[in-house]
Short mmCIF file of C-alpha atoms and ligand atoms in Angstrom, two decimals:
data_model
loop_
_atom_site.label_atom_id
_atom_site.label_comp_id
_atom_site.label_asym_id
_atom_site.label_seq_id
_atom_site.Cartn_x
_atom_site.Cartn_y
_atom_site.Cartn_z
CA UNK A 1 94.28 -5.47 -32.36
CA UNK A 2 92.81 -3.48 -35.20
CA UNK A 3 95.21 -5.26 -37.45
CA UNK A 4 94.01 -8.76 -36.57
CA UNK A 5 90.35 -7.69 -36.88
CA UNK A 6 91.02 -6.51 -40.36
CA UNK A 7 92.78 -9.72 -41.15
CA UNK A 8 90.02 -11.98 -39.91
CA UNK A 9 87.41 -9.98 -41.79
CA UNK A 10 89.44 -10.41 -44.91
CA UNK A 11 89.68 -14.12 -44.27
CA UNK A 12 85.90 -14.47 -43.93
CA UNK A 13 85.44 -12.64 -47.20
CA UNK A 14 87.99 -14.89 -48.83
CA UNK A 15 86.29 -18.04 -47.59
CA UNK A 16 82.90 -16.99 -48.92
CA UNK A 17 84.47 -16.39 -52.31
CA UNK A 18 86.08 -19.79 -52.15
CA UNK A 19 82.81 -21.46 -51.31
CA UNK A 20 81.09 -19.77 -54.21
CA UNK A 21 83.83 -20.59 -56.68
CA UNK A 22 83.98 -24.16 -55.47
CA UNK A 23 80.23 -24.57 -55.72
CA UNK A 24 80.16 -23.23 -59.27
CA UNK A 25 82.98 -25.55 -60.22
CA UNK A 26 81.20 -28.51 -58.68
CA UNK A 27 77.95 -27.72 -60.47
CA UNK A 28 79.79 -27.50 -63.80
CA UNK A 29 81.63 -30.80 -63.23
CA UNK A 30 78.59 -32.63 -61.93
CA UNK A 31 76.45 -31.34 -64.78
CA UNK A 32 78.65 -33.16 -67.26
CA UNK A 33 77.86 -36.38 -65.43
CA UNK A 34 74.21 -35.45 -64.96
CA UNK A 35 73.62 -35.20 -68.68
CA UNK A 36 75.15 -38.57 -69.41
CA UNK A 37 73.61 -40.37 -66.43
CA UNK A 38 70.12 -39.00 -66.87
CA UNK A 39 69.90 -37.16 -63.57
CA UNK A 40 67.97 -34.56 -65.56
CA UNK A 41 64.22 -34.72 -65.99
CA UNK A 42 61.59 -32.65 -67.71
CA UNK A 43 58.53 -31.50 -65.78
CA UNK A 44 55.45 -29.94 -67.33
CA UNK A 45 53.26 -27.06 -66.21
CA UNK A 46 49.80 -26.52 -67.72
CA UNK A 47 48.81 -23.41 -69.67
CA UNK A 48 45.10 -22.83 -69.23
CA UNK A 49 42.71 -21.01 -71.57
CA UNK A 50 40.84 -18.10 -69.96
CA UNK A 51 38.00 -18.61 -72.41
CA UNK A 52 37.02 -22.17 -71.53
CA UNK A 53 39.40 -23.38 -68.82
CA UNK A 54 40.96 -26.03 -71.03
CA UNK A 55 44.63 -26.98 -70.82
CA UNK A 56 45.98 -25.76 -74.15
CA UNK A 57 49.60 -26.64 -73.62
CA UNK A 58 52.41 -27.35 -71.20
CA UNK A 59 55.70 -25.61 -70.54
CA UNK A 60 58.69 -27.94 -70.27
CA UNK A 61 60.89 -27.12 -67.27
CA UNK A 62 64.17 -28.92 -66.65
CA UNK A 63 64.80 -30.57 -63.26
CA UNK A 64 68.05 -31.87 -61.83
CA UNK A 65 68.02 -34.58 -59.20
CA UNK A 66 71.58 -34.62 -57.86
CA UNK A 67 72.51 -37.94 -56.15
CA UNK A 68 74.08 -36.20 -53.10
CA UNK A 69 72.73 -32.66 -53.13
CA UNK A 70 69.14 -33.53 -53.98
CA UNK A 71 66.98 -31.30 -56.14
CA UNK A 72 68.87 -28.38 -57.70
CA UNK A 73 66.54 -25.71 -59.18
CA UNK A 74 67.20 -24.37 -62.71
CA UNK A 75 67.99 -20.94 -61.31
CA UNK A 76 71.08 -22.48 -59.68
CA UNK A 77 72.50 -24.28 -62.72
CA UNK A 78 71.18 -22.75 -65.97
CA UNK A 79 73.34 -19.61 -65.62
CA UNK A 80 76.42 -21.74 -64.92
CA UNK A 81 75.62 -24.01 -67.85
CA UNK A 82 75.38 -20.90 -70.01
CA UNK A 83 78.85 -19.80 -68.92
CA UNK A 84 80.40 -23.19 -69.61
CA UNK A 85 78.49 -23.77 -72.83
CA UNK A 86 76.81 -26.91 -71.42
CA UNK A 87 73.46 -25.21 -72.00
CA UNK A 88 73.55 -26.26 -75.66
CA UNK A 89 73.62 -29.92 -74.76
CA UNK A 90 71.05 -29.52 -71.97
CA UNK A 91 68.80 -27.50 -74.26
CA UNK A 92 68.97 -30.10 -77.00
CA UNK A 93 68.24 -32.88 -74.54
CA UNK A 94 65.21 -31.05 -73.07
CA UNK A 95 63.83 -30.29 -76.53
CA UNK A 96 64.23 -33.88 -77.75
CA UNK A 97 62.74 -35.27 -74.56
CA UNK A 98 59.80 -32.85 -74.44
CA UNK A 99 58.90 -33.50 -78.09
CA UNK A 100 59.03 -37.25 -77.56
CA UNK A 101 56.90 -37.17 -74.42
CA UNK A 102 54.39 -34.79 -75.98
CA UNK A 103 53.64 -37.31 -78.71
CA UNK A 104 52.25 -39.65 -76.02
CA UNK A 105 49.75 -37.11 -74.64
CA UNK A 106 46.04 -37.80 -75.04
CA UNK A 107 44.85 -34.41 -76.26
CA UNK A 108 47.65 -33.14 -78.51
CA UNK A 109 48.31 -30.14 -76.26
CA UNK A 110 51.06 -27.74 -77.25
CA UNK A 111 54.53 -28.04 -75.81
CA UNK A 112 56.57 -24.92 -74.94
CA UNK A 113 60.33 -25.27 -74.52
CA UNK A 114 62.68 -22.63 -73.09
CA UNK A 115 65.62 -21.62 -75.23
CA UNK A 116 68.70 -19.87 -73.89
CA UNK A 117 70.23 -16.95 -75.78
CA UNK A 118 73.42 -19.02 -76.03
CA UNK A 119 71.62 -21.54 -78.21
CA UNK A 120 70.63 -18.83 -80.65
CA UNK A 121 74.11 -17.89 -81.76
CA UNK A 122 74.09 -19.88 -84.97
CA UNK A 123 71.69 -21.14 -87.60
CA UNK A 124 72.58 -24.68 -86.56
CA UNK A 125 69.93 -24.19 -83.91
CA UNK A 126 67.29 -24.40 -86.63
CA UNK A 127 68.68 -27.78 -87.76
CA UNK A 128 68.57 -29.01 -84.19
CA UNK A 129 64.90 -28.10 -83.88
CA UNK A 130 64.17 -29.81 -87.19
CA UNK A 131 65.97 -32.95 -85.99
CA UNK A 132 63.95 -33.02 -82.77
CA UNK A 133 60.74 -32.75 -84.78
CA UNK A 134 61.74 -35.52 -87.18
CA UNK A 135 63.04 -37.84 -84.43
CA UNK A 136 59.89 -37.50 -82.34
CA UNK A 137 57.41 -37.29 -85.20
CA UNK A 138 55.61 -34.42 -83.46
CA UNK A 139 53.43 -32.06 -85.47
CA UNK A 140 55.60 -28.88 -85.57
CA UNK A 141 52.48 -26.76 -85.03
CA UNK A 142 52.33 -28.16 -81.50
CA UNK A 143 55.80 -26.86 -80.68
CA UNK A 144 56.50 -23.43 -79.23
CA UNK A 145 59.90 -22.01 -78.28
CA UNK A 146 60.22 -19.48 -75.46
CA UNK A 147 62.94 -16.85 -75.75
CA UNK A 148 63.66 -13.82 -73.58
CA UNK A 149 64.11 -10.18 -74.48
CA UNK A 150 67.86 -10.36 -73.82
CA UNK A 151 68.36 -12.32 -77.05
CA UNK A 152 66.85 -9.50 -79.08
CA UNK A 153 69.27 -7.00 -77.56
CA UNK A 154 72.36 -9.21 -77.79
CA UNK A 155 71.97 -10.58 -81.27
CA UNK A 156 69.10 -8.96 -83.20
CA UNK A 157 69.99 -9.99 -86.78
CA UNK A 158 70.75 -13.65 -86.08
CA UNK A 159 67.67 -13.94 -83.88
CA UNK A 160 65.53 -12.45 -86.63
CA UNK A 161 66.78 -15.01 -89.13
CA UNK A 162 66.37 -17.91 -86.71
CA UNK A 163 62.80 -16.91 -85.78
CA UNK A 164 61.93 -16.58 -89.45
CA UNK A 165 63.22 -20.09 -90.18
CA UNK A 166 61.55 -21.55 -87.10
CA UNK A 167 58.21 -20.02 -88.10
CA UNK A 168 58.58 -21.42 -91.61
CA UNK A 169 58.60 -24.91 -90.10
CA UNK A 170 55.30 -24.12 -88.37
CA UNK A 171 56.87 -23.74 -84.92
CA UNK A 172 55.68 -20.80 -82.78
CA UNK A 173 57.89 -18.42 -80.83
CA UNK A 174 56.88 -16.87 -77.49
CA UNK A 175 58.49 -13.91 -75.74
CA UNK A 176 59.08 -15.03 -72.13
CA UNK A 177 59.25 -12.86 -68.97
CA UNK A 178 57.95 -9.87 -70.91
CA UNK A 179 58.42 -6.49 -69.25
CA UNK A 180 61.54 -7.34 -67.26
CA UNK A 181 64.15 -6.94 -70.00
CA UNK A 182 65.55 -3.99 -71.85
CA UNK A 183 63.95 -4.37 -75.23
CA UNK A 184 62.01 -1.56 -76.82
CA UNK A 185 58.44 -1.92 -77.99
CA UNK A 186 59.58 -1.70 -81.59
CA UNK A 187 60.98 -5.23 -81.25
CA UNK A 188 57.44 -6.51 -80.85
CA UNK A 189 56.36 -5.15 -84.20
CA UNK A 190 59.54 -6.33 -85.87
CA UNK A 191 59.60 -9.94 -84.66
CA UNK A 192 55.89 -10.80 -84.68
CA UNK A 193 55.86 -13.27 -81.81
CA UNK A 194 52.95 -15.67 -81.67
CA UNK A 195 52.77 -15.22 -77.90
CA UNK A 196 53.81 -12.77 -75.17
CA UNK A 197 54.18 -14.00 -71.60
CA UNK A 198 53.62 -11.34 -68.94
CA UNK A 199 56.30 -11.78 -66.29
CA UNK A 200 55.06 -13.08 -62.97
CA UNK A 201 56.36 -10.04 -61.07
CA UNK A 202 53.50 -8.01 -62.60
CA UNK A 203 50.93 -10.69 -61.81
CA UNK A 204 52.14 -10.79 -58.22
CA UNK A 205 51.71 -7.02 -57.97
CA UNK A 206 48.03 -7.06 -58.99
CA UNK A 207 45.82 -5.34 -56.44
CA UNK A 208 48.48 -3.83 -54.20
CA UNK A 209 50.33 -2.05 -56.95
CA UNK A 210 48.47 0.21 -59.40
CA UNK A 211 51.44 0.29 -61.76
CA UNK A 212 51.25 -3.48 -62.25
CA UNK A 213 47.61 -3.29 -63.30
CA UNK A 214 48.48 -0.52 -65.75
CA UNK A 215 51.36 -2.52 -67.22
CA UNK A 216 49.19 -5.62 -67.59
CA UNK A 217 46.48 -3.57 -69.32
CA UNK A 218 48.94 -2.13 -71.78
CA UNK A 219 50.58 -5.48 -72.56
CA UNK A 220 47.12 -6.90 -73.25
CA UNK A 221 46.17 -4.08 -75.61
CA UNK A 222 49.55 -4.34 -77.29
CA UNK A 223 48.92 -8.05 -77.81
CA UNK A 224 45.48 -7.32 -79.23
CA UNK A 225 46.75 -4.86 -81.81
CA UNK A 226 49.65 -7.12 -82.79
CA UNK A 227 47.35 -10.14 -82.96
CA UNK A 228 49.47 -11.98 -80.40
CA UNK A 229 48.32 -14.34 -77.66
CA UNK A 230 48.92 -12.93 -74.16
CA UNK A 231 49.71 -15.37 -71.35
CA UNK A 232 50.06 -14.48 -67.68
CA UNK A 233 52.79 -16.24 -65.70
CA UNK A 234 52.79 -17.03 -62.00
CA UNK A 235 49.02 -17.00 -61.35
CA UNK A 236 48.66 -18.19 -57.76
CA UNK A 237 45.39 -16.73 -56.49
CA UNK A 238 41.82 -16.88 -57.70
CA UNK A 239 41.48 -13.07 -57.55
CA UNK A 240 44.54 -12.70 -59.77
CA UNK A 241 42.86 -14.95 -62.31
CA UNK A 242 39.72 -12.88 -62.10
CA UNK A 243 41.64 -9.62 -62.68
CA UNK A 244 43.74 -11.03 -65.49
CA UNK A 245 40.71 -12.34 -67.23
CA UNK A 246 38.83 -9.05 -67.04
CA UNK A 247 41.97 -7.35 -68.34
CA UNK A 248 41.62 -9.55 -71.42
CA UNK A 249 44.47 -12.04 -71.02
CA UNK A 250 44.02 -15.10 -73.20
CA UNK A 251 45.75 -17.68 -71.09
CA UNK A 252 47.43 -18.31 -67.75
CA UNK A 253 50.01 -20.45 -66.07
CA UNK A 254 50.76 -20.77 -62.38
CA UNK A 255 50.42 -22.74 -59.16
CA UNK A 256 46.67 -21.99 -59.14
CA UNK A 257 46.25 -24.30 -62.13
CA UNK A 258 49.08 -26.67 -61.35
CA UNK A 259 52.72 -26.88 -60.37
CA UNK A 260 55.17 -28.37 -62.84
CA UNK A 261 54.90 -32.18 -62.66
CA UNK A 262 56.37 -35.21 -64.32
CA UNK A 263 53.06 -36.71 -65.28
CA UNK A 264 50.68 -34.54 -67.31
CA UNK A 265 47.65 -36.80 -66.85
CA UNK A 266 47.35 -35.40 -63.34
CA UNK A 267 46.12 -32.10 -64.76
CA UNK A 268 43.45 -33.56 -66.99
CA UNK A 269 41.24 -34.72 -64.14
CA UNK A 270 39.11 -31.61 -64.47
CA UNK A 271 40.27 -28.35 -62.99
CA UNK A 272 39.13 -26.82 -59.73
CA UNK A 273 35.45 -25.88 -59.46
CA UNK A 274 36.22 -22.40 -58.16
CA UNK A 275 38.40 -21.76 -61.19
CA UNK A 276 35.68 -22.98 -63.52
CA UNK A 277 33.16 -20.68 -61.82
CA UNK A 278 35.32 -17.59 -62.36
CA UNK A 279 35.93 -18.56 -65.95
CA UNK A 280 32.25 -19.22 -66.63
CA UNK A 281 31.14 -15.94 -65.06
CA UNK A 282 33.63 -13.97 -67.11
CA UNK A 283 32.75 -15.88 -70.23
CA UNK A 284 29.12 -14.96 -69.70
CA UNK A 285 29.99 -11.27 -69.18
CA UNK A 286 32.02 -11.21 -72.33
CA UNK A 287 29.22 -12.66 -74.42
CA UNK A 288 26.75 -10.11 -73.10
CA UNK A 289 28.86 -7.11 -74.03
P1 C2E B 301 60.45 -19.43 -66.88
O1 C2E B 301 60.68 -19.95 -68.26
O2 C2E B 301 59.89 -18.08 -66.76
O3 C2E B 301 59.53 -20.52 -66.19
C1 C2E B 301 58.55 -20.24 -65.23
C2 C2E B 301 59.08 -20.44 -63.83
O4 C2E B 301 58.11 -19.98 -62.90
C3 C2E B 301 59.32 -21.91 -63.47
O5 C2E B 301 60.41 -21.96 -62.53
C4 C2E B 301 58.03 -22.28 -62.75
O6 C2E B 301 58.14 -23.40 -61.89
C5 C2E B 301 57.76 -21.01 -62.01
N1 C2E B 301 56.34 -20.84 -61.68
C6 C2E B 301 55.27 -21.27 -62.37
N2 C2E B 301 54.11 -20.90 -61.79
C7 C2E B 301 54.46 -20.21 -60.68
C8 C2E B 301 53.69 -19.56 -59.63
O7 C2E B 301 52.47 -19.56 -59.62
N3 C2E B 301 54.41 -18.95 -58.66
C9 C2E B 301 55.78 -18.93 -58.64
N4 C2E B 301 56.40 -18.32 -57.63
N5 C2E B 301 56.52 -19.55 -59.60
C10 C2E B 301 55.87 -20.17 -60.61
P2 C2E B 301 61.59 -23.01 -62.66
O8 C2E B 301 61.10 -24.31 -63.19
O9 C2E B 301 62.35 -22.99 -61.38
O10 C2E B 301 62.48 -22.37 -63.81
C11 C2E B 301 63.09 -21.12 -63.64
C12 C2E B 301 63.65 -20.62 -64.93
O11 C2E B 301 64.72 -21.48 -65.38
C13 C2E B 301 62.66 -20.60 -66.09
O12 C2E B 301 61.84 -19.46 -66.03
C14 C2E B 301 63.60 -20.58 -67.28
O13 C2E B 301 64.08 -19.29 -67.51
C15 C2E B 301 64.74 -21.45 -66.78
N6 C2E B 301 64.57 -22.82 -67.32
C16 C2E B 301 63.85 -23.86 -66.86
N7 C2E B 301 63.96 -24.94 -67.67
C17 C2E B 301 64.77 -24.55 -68.69
C18 C2E B 301 65.29 -25.21 -69.87
O14 C2E B 301 64.99 -26.38 -70.18
N8 C2E B 301 66.12 -24.45 -70.67
C19 C2E B 301 66.45 -23.16 -70.38
N9 C2E B 301 67.27 -22.50 -71.21
N10 C2E B 301 65.98 -22.54 -69.30
C20 C2E B 301 65.15 -23.21 -68.47
MG1 MG B 302 59.55 -20.03 -69.90
MG1 MG B 303 58.83 -16.80 -67.67
MG1 MG B 304 62.43 -16.80 -66.31
#
């Protein structure tokens, strides 16, 4: 009896593995088709100034509408695409698409595009960015590339050279998900990012978790001394906005201001009155001190 129990347990384990392997394989196969058949889309999420409430830019976020499986979130296919190398093609497509669409926007907002560490393995990446700029005709000063700390750890010299070349074109570089990776603070001085994005896990801990407030405060003062813009990610509540703004954050992004959407004009219809009130009050306080 014990023997069969063991066996059936093993079989369950085996089946779960199979399912996982099969799903990964399917995603990889279907992605090939998705790229060529335009099942991919780019959505945009507003980045709002904490000084005046204006939308200063949008982050481009890839979306996959699978014909049978429906919407597949990036967290379920980006990692797989990185393993198979498909991320290079997806990344190029998103960049080209985002630059093109941004040229049709009314107010010349900035456009931030995520870049995977796998794309930063050769200087050809710089040529690809240049091509996207030329093809779309976008002003390079409107473009911002978001990279994560992992790149700095994996490939510090190449990344340094790429960032240098990107900056020379007038394109900004932002450090995404800051505080969750393994990089040391010395990287910040060395790379001179134009923007640091505080990871949303810290924003979500505001109030209930004293450590999160302390970390946010120190990222803000770090940003001040390095002359870097500090953006807060994942702002969902009005009281988080209020805290972040008193902490001295420059900008925020999150469901409070708007979820990622296909059409950016939706966001320009004047932001929420409650948000404006918090921003105005803080603005007033700042001017008085
Ligand atoms: P990310 O670059 O940190 O992007 C922010 C993520 O947080 C997005 O998830 C966004 O929808 C989500 N978010 C924004 N505001 C809020 C909020 O208030 N609350 C919560 N809970 N979430 C919020 P999304 O679109 O699912 O993307 C997940 C990640 O996938 C991105 O994280 C990025 O690392 C990656 N990704 C997305 N698009 C691309 C792309 O085109 N290329 C690459 N390489 N990675 C991408
Ligand atoms: Mg990002
Ligand atoms: Mg992020
Ligand atoms: Mg992320």
